[in-house]
PDB file of C-alpha atoms and ligand atoms in Angstrom:
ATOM      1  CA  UNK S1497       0.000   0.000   0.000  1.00 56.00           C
ATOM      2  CA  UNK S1498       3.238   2.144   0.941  1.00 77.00           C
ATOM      3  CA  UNK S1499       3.606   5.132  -1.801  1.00 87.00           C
ATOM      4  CA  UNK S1500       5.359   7.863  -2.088  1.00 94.00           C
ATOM      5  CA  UNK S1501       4.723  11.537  -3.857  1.00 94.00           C
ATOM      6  CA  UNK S1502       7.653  13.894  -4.593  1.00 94.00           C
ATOM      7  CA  UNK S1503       6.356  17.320  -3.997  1.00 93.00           C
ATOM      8  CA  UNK S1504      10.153  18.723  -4.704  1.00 93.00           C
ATOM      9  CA  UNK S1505      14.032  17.579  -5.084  1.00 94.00           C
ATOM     10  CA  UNK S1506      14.448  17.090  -1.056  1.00 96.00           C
ATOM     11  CA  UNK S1507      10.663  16.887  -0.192  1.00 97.00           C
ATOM     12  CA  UNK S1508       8.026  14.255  -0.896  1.00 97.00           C
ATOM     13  CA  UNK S1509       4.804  12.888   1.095  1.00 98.00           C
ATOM     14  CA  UNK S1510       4.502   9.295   2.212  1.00 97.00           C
ATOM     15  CA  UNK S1511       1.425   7.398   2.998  1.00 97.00           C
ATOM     16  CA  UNK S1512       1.397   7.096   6.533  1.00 98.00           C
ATOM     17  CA  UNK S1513       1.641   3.728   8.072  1.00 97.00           C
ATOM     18  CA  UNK S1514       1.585   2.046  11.341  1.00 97.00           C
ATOM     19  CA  UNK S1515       5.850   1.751  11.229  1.00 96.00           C
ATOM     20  CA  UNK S1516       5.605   5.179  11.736  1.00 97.00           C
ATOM     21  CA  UNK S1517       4.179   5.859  14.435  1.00 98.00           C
ATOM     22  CA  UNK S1518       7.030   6.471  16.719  1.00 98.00           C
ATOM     23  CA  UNK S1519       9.006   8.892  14.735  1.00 97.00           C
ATOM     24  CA  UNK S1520       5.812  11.265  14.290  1.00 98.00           C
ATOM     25  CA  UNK S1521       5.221  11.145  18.190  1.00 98.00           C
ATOM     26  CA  UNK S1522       8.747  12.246  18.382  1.00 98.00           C
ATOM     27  CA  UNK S1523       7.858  15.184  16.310  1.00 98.00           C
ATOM     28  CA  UNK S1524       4.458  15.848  18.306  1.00 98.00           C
ATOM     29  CA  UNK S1525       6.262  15.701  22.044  1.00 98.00           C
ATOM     30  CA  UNK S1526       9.021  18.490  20.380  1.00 98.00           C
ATOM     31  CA  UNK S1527       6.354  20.934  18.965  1.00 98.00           C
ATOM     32  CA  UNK S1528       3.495  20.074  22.060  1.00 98.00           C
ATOM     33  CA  UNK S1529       3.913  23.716  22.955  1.00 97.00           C
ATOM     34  CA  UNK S1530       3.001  24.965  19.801  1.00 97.00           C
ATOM     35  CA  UNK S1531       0.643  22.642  18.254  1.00 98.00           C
ATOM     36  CA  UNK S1532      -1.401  22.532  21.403  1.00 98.00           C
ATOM     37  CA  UNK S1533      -2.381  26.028  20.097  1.00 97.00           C
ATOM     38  CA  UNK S1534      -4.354  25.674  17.558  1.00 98.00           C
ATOM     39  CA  UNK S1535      -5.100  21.634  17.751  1.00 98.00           C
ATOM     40  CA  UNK S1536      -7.317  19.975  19.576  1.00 96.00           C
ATOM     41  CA  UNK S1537      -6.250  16.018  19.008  1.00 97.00           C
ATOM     42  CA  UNK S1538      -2.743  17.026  21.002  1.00 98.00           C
ATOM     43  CA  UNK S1539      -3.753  17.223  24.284  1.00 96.00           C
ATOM     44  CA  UNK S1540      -5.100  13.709  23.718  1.00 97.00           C
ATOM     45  CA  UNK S1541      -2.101  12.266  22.443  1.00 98.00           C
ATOM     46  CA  UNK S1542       0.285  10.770  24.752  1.00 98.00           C
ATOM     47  CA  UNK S1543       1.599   8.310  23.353  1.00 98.00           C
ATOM     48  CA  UNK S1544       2.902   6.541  20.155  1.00 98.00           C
ATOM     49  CA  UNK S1545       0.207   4.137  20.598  1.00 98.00           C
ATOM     50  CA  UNK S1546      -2.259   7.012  20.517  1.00 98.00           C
ATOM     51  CA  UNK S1547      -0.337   8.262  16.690  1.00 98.00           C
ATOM     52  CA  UNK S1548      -0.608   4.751  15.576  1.00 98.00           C
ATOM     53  CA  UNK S1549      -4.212   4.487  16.425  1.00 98.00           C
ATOM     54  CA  UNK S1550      -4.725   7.944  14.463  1.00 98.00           C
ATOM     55  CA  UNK S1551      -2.744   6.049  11.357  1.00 98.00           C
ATOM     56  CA  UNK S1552      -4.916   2.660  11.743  1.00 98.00           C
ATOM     57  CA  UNK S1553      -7.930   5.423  11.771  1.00 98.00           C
ATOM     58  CA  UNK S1554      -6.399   7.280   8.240  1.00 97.00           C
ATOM     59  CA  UNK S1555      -5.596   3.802   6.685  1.00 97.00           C
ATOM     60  CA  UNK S1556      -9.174   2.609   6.999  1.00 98.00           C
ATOM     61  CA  UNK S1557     -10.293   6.153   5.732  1.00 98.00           C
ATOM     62  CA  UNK S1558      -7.720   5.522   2.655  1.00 97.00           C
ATOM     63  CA  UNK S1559      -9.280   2.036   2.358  1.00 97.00           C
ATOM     64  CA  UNK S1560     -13.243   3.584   1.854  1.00 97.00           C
ATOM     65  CA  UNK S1561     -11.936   5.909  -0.582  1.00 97.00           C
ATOM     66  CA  UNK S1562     -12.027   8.685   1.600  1.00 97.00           C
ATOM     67  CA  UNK S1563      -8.873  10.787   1.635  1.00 97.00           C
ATOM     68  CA  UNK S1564      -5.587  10.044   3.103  1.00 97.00           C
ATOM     69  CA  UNK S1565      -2.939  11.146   5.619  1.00 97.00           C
ATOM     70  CA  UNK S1566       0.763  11.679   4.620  1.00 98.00           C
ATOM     71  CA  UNK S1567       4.055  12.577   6.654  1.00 98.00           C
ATOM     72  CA  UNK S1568       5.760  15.202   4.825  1.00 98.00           C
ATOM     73  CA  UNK S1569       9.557  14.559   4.414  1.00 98.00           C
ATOM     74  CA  UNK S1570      12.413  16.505   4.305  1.00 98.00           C
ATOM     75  CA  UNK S1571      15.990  15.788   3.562  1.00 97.00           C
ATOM     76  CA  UNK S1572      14.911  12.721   4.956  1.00 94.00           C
ATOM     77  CA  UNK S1573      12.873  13.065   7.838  1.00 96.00           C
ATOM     78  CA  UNK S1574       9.509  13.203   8.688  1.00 97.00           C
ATOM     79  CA  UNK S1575       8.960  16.743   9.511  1.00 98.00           C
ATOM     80  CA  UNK S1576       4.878  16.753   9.840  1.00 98.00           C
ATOM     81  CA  UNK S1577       1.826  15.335   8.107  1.00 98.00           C
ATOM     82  CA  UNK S1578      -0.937  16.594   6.246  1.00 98.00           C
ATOM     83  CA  UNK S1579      -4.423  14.845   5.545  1.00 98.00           C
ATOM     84  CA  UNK S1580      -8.075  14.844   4.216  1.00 98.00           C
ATOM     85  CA  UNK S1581     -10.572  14.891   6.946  1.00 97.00           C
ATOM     86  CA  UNK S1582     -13.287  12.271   5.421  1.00 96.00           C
ATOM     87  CA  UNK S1583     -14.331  13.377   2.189  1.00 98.00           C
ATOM     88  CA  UNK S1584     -17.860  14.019   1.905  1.00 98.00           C
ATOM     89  CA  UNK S1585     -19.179  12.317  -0.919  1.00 98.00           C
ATOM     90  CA  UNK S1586     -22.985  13.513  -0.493  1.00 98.00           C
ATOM     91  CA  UNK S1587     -21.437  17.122  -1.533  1.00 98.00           C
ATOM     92  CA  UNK S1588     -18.399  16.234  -3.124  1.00 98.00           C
ATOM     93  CA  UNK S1589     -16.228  18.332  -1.270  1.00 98.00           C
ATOM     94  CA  UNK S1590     -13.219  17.801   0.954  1.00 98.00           C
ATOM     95  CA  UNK S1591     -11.460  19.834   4.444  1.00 98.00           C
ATOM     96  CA  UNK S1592      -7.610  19.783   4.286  1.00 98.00           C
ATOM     97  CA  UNK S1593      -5.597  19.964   7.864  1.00 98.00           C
ATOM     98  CA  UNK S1594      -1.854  19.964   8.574  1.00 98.00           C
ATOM     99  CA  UNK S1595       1.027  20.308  10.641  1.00 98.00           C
ATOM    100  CA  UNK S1596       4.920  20.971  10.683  1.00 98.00           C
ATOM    101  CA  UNK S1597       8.032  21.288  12.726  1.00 98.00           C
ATOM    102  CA  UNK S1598       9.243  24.558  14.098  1.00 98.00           C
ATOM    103  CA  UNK S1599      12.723  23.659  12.410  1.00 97.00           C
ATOM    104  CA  UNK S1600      11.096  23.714   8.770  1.00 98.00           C
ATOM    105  CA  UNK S1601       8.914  26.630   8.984  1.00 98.00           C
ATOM    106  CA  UNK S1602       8.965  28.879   6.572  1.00 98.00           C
ATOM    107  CA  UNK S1603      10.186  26.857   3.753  1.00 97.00           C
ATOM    108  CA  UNK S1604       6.878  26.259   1.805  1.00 97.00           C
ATOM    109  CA  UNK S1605       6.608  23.082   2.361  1.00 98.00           C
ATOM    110  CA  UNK S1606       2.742  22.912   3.574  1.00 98.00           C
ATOM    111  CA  UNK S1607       2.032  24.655   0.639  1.00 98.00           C
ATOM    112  CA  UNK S1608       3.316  22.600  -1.839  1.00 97.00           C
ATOM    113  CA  UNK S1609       1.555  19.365  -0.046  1.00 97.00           C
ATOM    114  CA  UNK S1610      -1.416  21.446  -0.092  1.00 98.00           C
ATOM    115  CA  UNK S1611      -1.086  21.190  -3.546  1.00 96.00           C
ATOM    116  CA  UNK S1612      -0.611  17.795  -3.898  1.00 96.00           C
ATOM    117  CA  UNK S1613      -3.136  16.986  -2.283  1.00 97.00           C
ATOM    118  CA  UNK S1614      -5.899  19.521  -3.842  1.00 97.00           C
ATOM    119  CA  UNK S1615      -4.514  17.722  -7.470  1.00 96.00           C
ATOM    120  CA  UNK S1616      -5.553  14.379  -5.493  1.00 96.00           C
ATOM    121  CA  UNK S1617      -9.114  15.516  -4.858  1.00 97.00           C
ATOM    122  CA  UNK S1618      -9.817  17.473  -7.841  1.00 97.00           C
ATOM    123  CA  UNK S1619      -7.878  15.099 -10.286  1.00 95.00           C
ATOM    124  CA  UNK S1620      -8.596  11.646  -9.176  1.00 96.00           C
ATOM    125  CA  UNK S1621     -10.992  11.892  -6.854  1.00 97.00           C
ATOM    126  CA  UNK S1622     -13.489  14.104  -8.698  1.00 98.00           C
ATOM    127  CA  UNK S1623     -14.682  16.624  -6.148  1.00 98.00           C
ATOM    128  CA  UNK S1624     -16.088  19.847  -6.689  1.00 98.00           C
ATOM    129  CA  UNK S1625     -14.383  21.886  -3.768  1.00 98.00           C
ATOM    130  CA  UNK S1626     -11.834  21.656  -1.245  1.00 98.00           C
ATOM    131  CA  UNK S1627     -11.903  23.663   2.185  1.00 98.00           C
ATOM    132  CA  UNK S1628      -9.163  24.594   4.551  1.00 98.00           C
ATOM    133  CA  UNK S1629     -10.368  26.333   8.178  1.00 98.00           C
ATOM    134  CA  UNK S1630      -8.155  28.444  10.552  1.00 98.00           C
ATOM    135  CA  UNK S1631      -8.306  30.001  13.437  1.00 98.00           C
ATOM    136  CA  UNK S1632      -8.671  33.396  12.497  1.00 98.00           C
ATOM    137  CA  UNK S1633      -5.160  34.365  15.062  1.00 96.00           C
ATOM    138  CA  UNK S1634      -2.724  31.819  13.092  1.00 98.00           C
ATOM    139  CA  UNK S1635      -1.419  33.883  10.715  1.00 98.00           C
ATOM    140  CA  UNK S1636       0.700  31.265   8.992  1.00 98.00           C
ATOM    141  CA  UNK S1637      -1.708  28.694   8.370  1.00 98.00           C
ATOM    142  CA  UNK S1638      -4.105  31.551   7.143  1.00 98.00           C
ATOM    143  CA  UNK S1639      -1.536  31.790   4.641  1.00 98.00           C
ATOM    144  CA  UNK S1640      -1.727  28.911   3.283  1.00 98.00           C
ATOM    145  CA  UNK S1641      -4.704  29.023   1.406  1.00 98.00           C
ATOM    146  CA  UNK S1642      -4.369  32.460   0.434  1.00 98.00           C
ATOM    147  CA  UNK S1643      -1.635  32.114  -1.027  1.00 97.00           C
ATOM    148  CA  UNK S1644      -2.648  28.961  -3.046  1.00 97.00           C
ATOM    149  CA  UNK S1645      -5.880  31.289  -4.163  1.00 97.00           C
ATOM    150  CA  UNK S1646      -8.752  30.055  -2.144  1.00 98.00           C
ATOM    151  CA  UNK S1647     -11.343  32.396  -1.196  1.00 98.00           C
ATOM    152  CA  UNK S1648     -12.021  33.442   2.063  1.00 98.00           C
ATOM    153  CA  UNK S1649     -15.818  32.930   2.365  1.00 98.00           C
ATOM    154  CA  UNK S1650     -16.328  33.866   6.229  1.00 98.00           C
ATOM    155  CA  UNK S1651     -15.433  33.192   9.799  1.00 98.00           C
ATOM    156  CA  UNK S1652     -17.428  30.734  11.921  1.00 98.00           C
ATOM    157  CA  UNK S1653     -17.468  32.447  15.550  1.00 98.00           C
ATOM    158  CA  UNK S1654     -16.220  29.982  18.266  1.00 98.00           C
ATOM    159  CA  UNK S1655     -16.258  26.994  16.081  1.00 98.00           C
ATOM    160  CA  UNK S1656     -13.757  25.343  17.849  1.00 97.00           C
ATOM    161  CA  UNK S1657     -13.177  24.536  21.536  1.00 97.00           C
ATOM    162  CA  UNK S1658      -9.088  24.029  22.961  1.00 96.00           C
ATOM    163  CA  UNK S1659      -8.017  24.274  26.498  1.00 95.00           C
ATOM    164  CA  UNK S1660      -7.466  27.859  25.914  1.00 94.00           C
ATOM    165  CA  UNK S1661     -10.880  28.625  25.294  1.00 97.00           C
ATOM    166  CA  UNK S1662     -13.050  28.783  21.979  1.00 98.00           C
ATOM    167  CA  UNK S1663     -11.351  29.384  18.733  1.00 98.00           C
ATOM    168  CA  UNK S1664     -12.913  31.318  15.801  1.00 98.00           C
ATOM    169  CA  UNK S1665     -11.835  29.894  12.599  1.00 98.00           C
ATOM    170  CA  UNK S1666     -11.796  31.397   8.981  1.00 98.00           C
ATOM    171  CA  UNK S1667     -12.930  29.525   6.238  1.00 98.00           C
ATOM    172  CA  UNK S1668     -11.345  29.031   2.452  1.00 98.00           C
ATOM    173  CA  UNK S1669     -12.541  27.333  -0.312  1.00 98.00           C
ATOM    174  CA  UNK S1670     -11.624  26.221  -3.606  1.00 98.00           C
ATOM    175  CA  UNK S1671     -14.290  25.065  -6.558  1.00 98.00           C
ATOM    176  CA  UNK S1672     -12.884  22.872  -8.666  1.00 97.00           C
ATOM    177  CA  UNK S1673     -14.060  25.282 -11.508  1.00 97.00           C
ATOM    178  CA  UNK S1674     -11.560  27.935 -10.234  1.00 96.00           C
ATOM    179  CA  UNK S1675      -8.857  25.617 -10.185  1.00 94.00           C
ATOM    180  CA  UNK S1676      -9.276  24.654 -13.520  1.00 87.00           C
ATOM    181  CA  UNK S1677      -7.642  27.518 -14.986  1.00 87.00           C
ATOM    182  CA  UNK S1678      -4.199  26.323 -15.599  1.00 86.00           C
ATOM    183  CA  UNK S1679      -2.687  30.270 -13.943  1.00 87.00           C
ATOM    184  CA  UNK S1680      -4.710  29.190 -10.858  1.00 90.00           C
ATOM    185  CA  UNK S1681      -2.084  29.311  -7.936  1.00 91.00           C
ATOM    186  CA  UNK S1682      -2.805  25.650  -6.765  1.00 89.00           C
ATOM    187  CA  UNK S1683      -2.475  24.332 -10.060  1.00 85.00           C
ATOM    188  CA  UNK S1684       0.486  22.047 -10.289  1.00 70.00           C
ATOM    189  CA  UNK S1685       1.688  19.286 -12.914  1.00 58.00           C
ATOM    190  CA  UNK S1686       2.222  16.175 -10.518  1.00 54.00           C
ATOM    191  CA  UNK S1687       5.044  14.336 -11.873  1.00 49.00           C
ATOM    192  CA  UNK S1688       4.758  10.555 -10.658  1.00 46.00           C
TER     193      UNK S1688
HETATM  194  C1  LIG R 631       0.526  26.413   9.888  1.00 70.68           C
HETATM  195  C2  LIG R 631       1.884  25.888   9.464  1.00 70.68           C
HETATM  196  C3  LIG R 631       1.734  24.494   8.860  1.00 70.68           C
HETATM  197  C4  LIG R 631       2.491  26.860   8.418  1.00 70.68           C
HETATM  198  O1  LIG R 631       3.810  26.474   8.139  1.00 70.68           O
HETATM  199  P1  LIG R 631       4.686  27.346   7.089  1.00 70.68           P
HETATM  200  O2  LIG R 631       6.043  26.794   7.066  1.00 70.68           O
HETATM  201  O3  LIG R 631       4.487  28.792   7.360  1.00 70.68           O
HETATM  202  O4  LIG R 631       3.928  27.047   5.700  1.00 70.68           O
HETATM  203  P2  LIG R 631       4.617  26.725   4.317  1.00 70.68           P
HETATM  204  O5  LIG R 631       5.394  25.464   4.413  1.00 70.68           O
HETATM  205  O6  LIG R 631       3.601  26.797   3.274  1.00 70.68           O
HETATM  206  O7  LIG R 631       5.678  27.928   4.158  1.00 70.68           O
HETATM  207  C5  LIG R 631       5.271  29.251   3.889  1.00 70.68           C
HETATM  208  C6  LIG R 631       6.407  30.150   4.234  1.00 70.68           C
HETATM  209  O8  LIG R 631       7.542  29.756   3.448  1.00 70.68           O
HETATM  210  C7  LIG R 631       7.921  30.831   2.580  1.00 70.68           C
HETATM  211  N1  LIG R 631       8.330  30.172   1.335  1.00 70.68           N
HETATM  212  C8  LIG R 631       9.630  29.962   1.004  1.00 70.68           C
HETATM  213  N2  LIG R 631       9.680  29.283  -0.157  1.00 70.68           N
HETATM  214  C9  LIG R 631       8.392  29.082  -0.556  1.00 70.68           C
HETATM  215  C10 LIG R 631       7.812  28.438  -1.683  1.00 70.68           C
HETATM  216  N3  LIG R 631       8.559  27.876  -2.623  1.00 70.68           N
HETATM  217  N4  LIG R 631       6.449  28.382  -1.777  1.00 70.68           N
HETATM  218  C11 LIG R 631       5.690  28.948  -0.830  1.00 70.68           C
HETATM  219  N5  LIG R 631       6.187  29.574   0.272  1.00 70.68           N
HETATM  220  C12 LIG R 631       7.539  29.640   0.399  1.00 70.68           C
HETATM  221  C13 LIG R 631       6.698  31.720   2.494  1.00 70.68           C
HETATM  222  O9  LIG R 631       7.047  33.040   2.166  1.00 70.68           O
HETATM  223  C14 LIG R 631       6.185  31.618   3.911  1.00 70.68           C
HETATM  224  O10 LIG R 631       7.023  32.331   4.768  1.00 70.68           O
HETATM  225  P3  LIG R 631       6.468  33.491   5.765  1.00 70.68           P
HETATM  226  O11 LIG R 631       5.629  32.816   6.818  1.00 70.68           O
HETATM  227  O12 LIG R 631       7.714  34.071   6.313  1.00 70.68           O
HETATM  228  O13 LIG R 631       5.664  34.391   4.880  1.00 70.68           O
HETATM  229  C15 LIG R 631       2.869  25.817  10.669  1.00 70.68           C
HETATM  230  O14 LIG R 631       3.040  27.122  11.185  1.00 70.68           O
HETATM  231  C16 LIG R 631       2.370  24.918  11.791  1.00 70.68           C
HETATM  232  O15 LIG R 631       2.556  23.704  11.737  1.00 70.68           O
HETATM  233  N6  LIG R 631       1.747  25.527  12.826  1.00 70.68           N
HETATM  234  C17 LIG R 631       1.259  24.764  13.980  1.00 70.68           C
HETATM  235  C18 LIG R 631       0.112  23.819  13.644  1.00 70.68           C
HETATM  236  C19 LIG R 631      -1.009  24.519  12.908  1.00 70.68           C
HETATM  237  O16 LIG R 631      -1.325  25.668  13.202  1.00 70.68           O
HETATM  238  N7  LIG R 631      -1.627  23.800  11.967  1.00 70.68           N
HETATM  239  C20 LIG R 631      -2.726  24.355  11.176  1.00 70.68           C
HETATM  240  C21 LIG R 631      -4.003  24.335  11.919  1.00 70.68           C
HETATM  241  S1  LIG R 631      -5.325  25.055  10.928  1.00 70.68           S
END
């Protein structure tokens, strides 16, 4: 099932799988401070038995044809993951969610996954539009899909509940009729 998508020379994603497990815990328990922030799975996971359930959980997503979860590598090493939530095949759209480590900030990276993975659901998966929500105070992940040309379509006010209180979060979306345009931001030639 293992695969693997180069997103550039020193980058690719890989299908997440159970073997895993211990080196993205790793990465969670060095970036608790700051991913705690903004997601709410973290304070829940305290172990790498609680990331390999999350995998098991992503696999069996993959296997209904779903969406799946990768860990985005660098040089390397896995430096964060990004994922579908389930797609939602009544409406034929999709939510995108990721993370990274502190020490590859600011690179690009999460962008260029982004894009992967919007090729995925557009291209192969058929879907008419992809969504990406933030909290409206994390600047950098705002980013993200502004910069890959989603709109901003409007803020859902305390949509989200952390142990710092309730978030508001900003939602983007992209129609696949948007995308289409081959100047649109997101649109990238996967080379497999
Ligand atoms: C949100 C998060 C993933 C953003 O990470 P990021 O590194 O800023 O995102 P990217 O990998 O797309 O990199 C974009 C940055 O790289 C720069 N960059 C460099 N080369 C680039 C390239 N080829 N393409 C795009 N951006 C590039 C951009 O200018 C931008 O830098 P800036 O923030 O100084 O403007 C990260 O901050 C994070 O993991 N935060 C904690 C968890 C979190 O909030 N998750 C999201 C919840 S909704």
């Amino acid at each position: 099932m293992a695969f693997r998508i180069a997103i550039r020379e020193d980058a690719e994603l890989r299908l997440l799988e159970e073997h895993h497990a211990s080196g993205i815990y790793r990465l969670v328990e060095a970036n608790r401070a700051r991913l705690r922030r903004w997601l709410p799975w973290v304070e829940t996971t305290r172990s790498a038995e609680d990331i390999r359930e999350f995998i098991r959980r992503s696999l069996e997503q993959f296997a209904r044809n779903e969406g799946y979860s990768a860990a985005i590598w660098f040089q390397d090493k896995p430096v964060g993951v990004i994922g579908f939530h389930p797609v939602d095949w009544s409406n034929k759209k999709a939510e995108l969610g990721y993370w990274i480590s502190a020490g590859v900030e600011g690179k690009g990276l999460v962008t260029d996954a982004c894009r992967v993975l919007i090729h995925y659901a557009f291209d192969e998966l058929k879907l008419n539009r992809v969504e990406i929500r933030c909290a409206t105070g994390n600047a950098k992940s705002c980013a993200i899909p502004t910069r890959l040309g989603f709109q901003f379509e409007g803020m859902l006010r305390q949509a989200q509940l952390l142990w710092h209180g309730y978030l508001d979060l900003n939602v983007y979306g992209l129609l696949v009729s948007e995308w289409a345009d081959p100047k649109h931001p997101s649109r990238v030639q996967v080379l497999r």
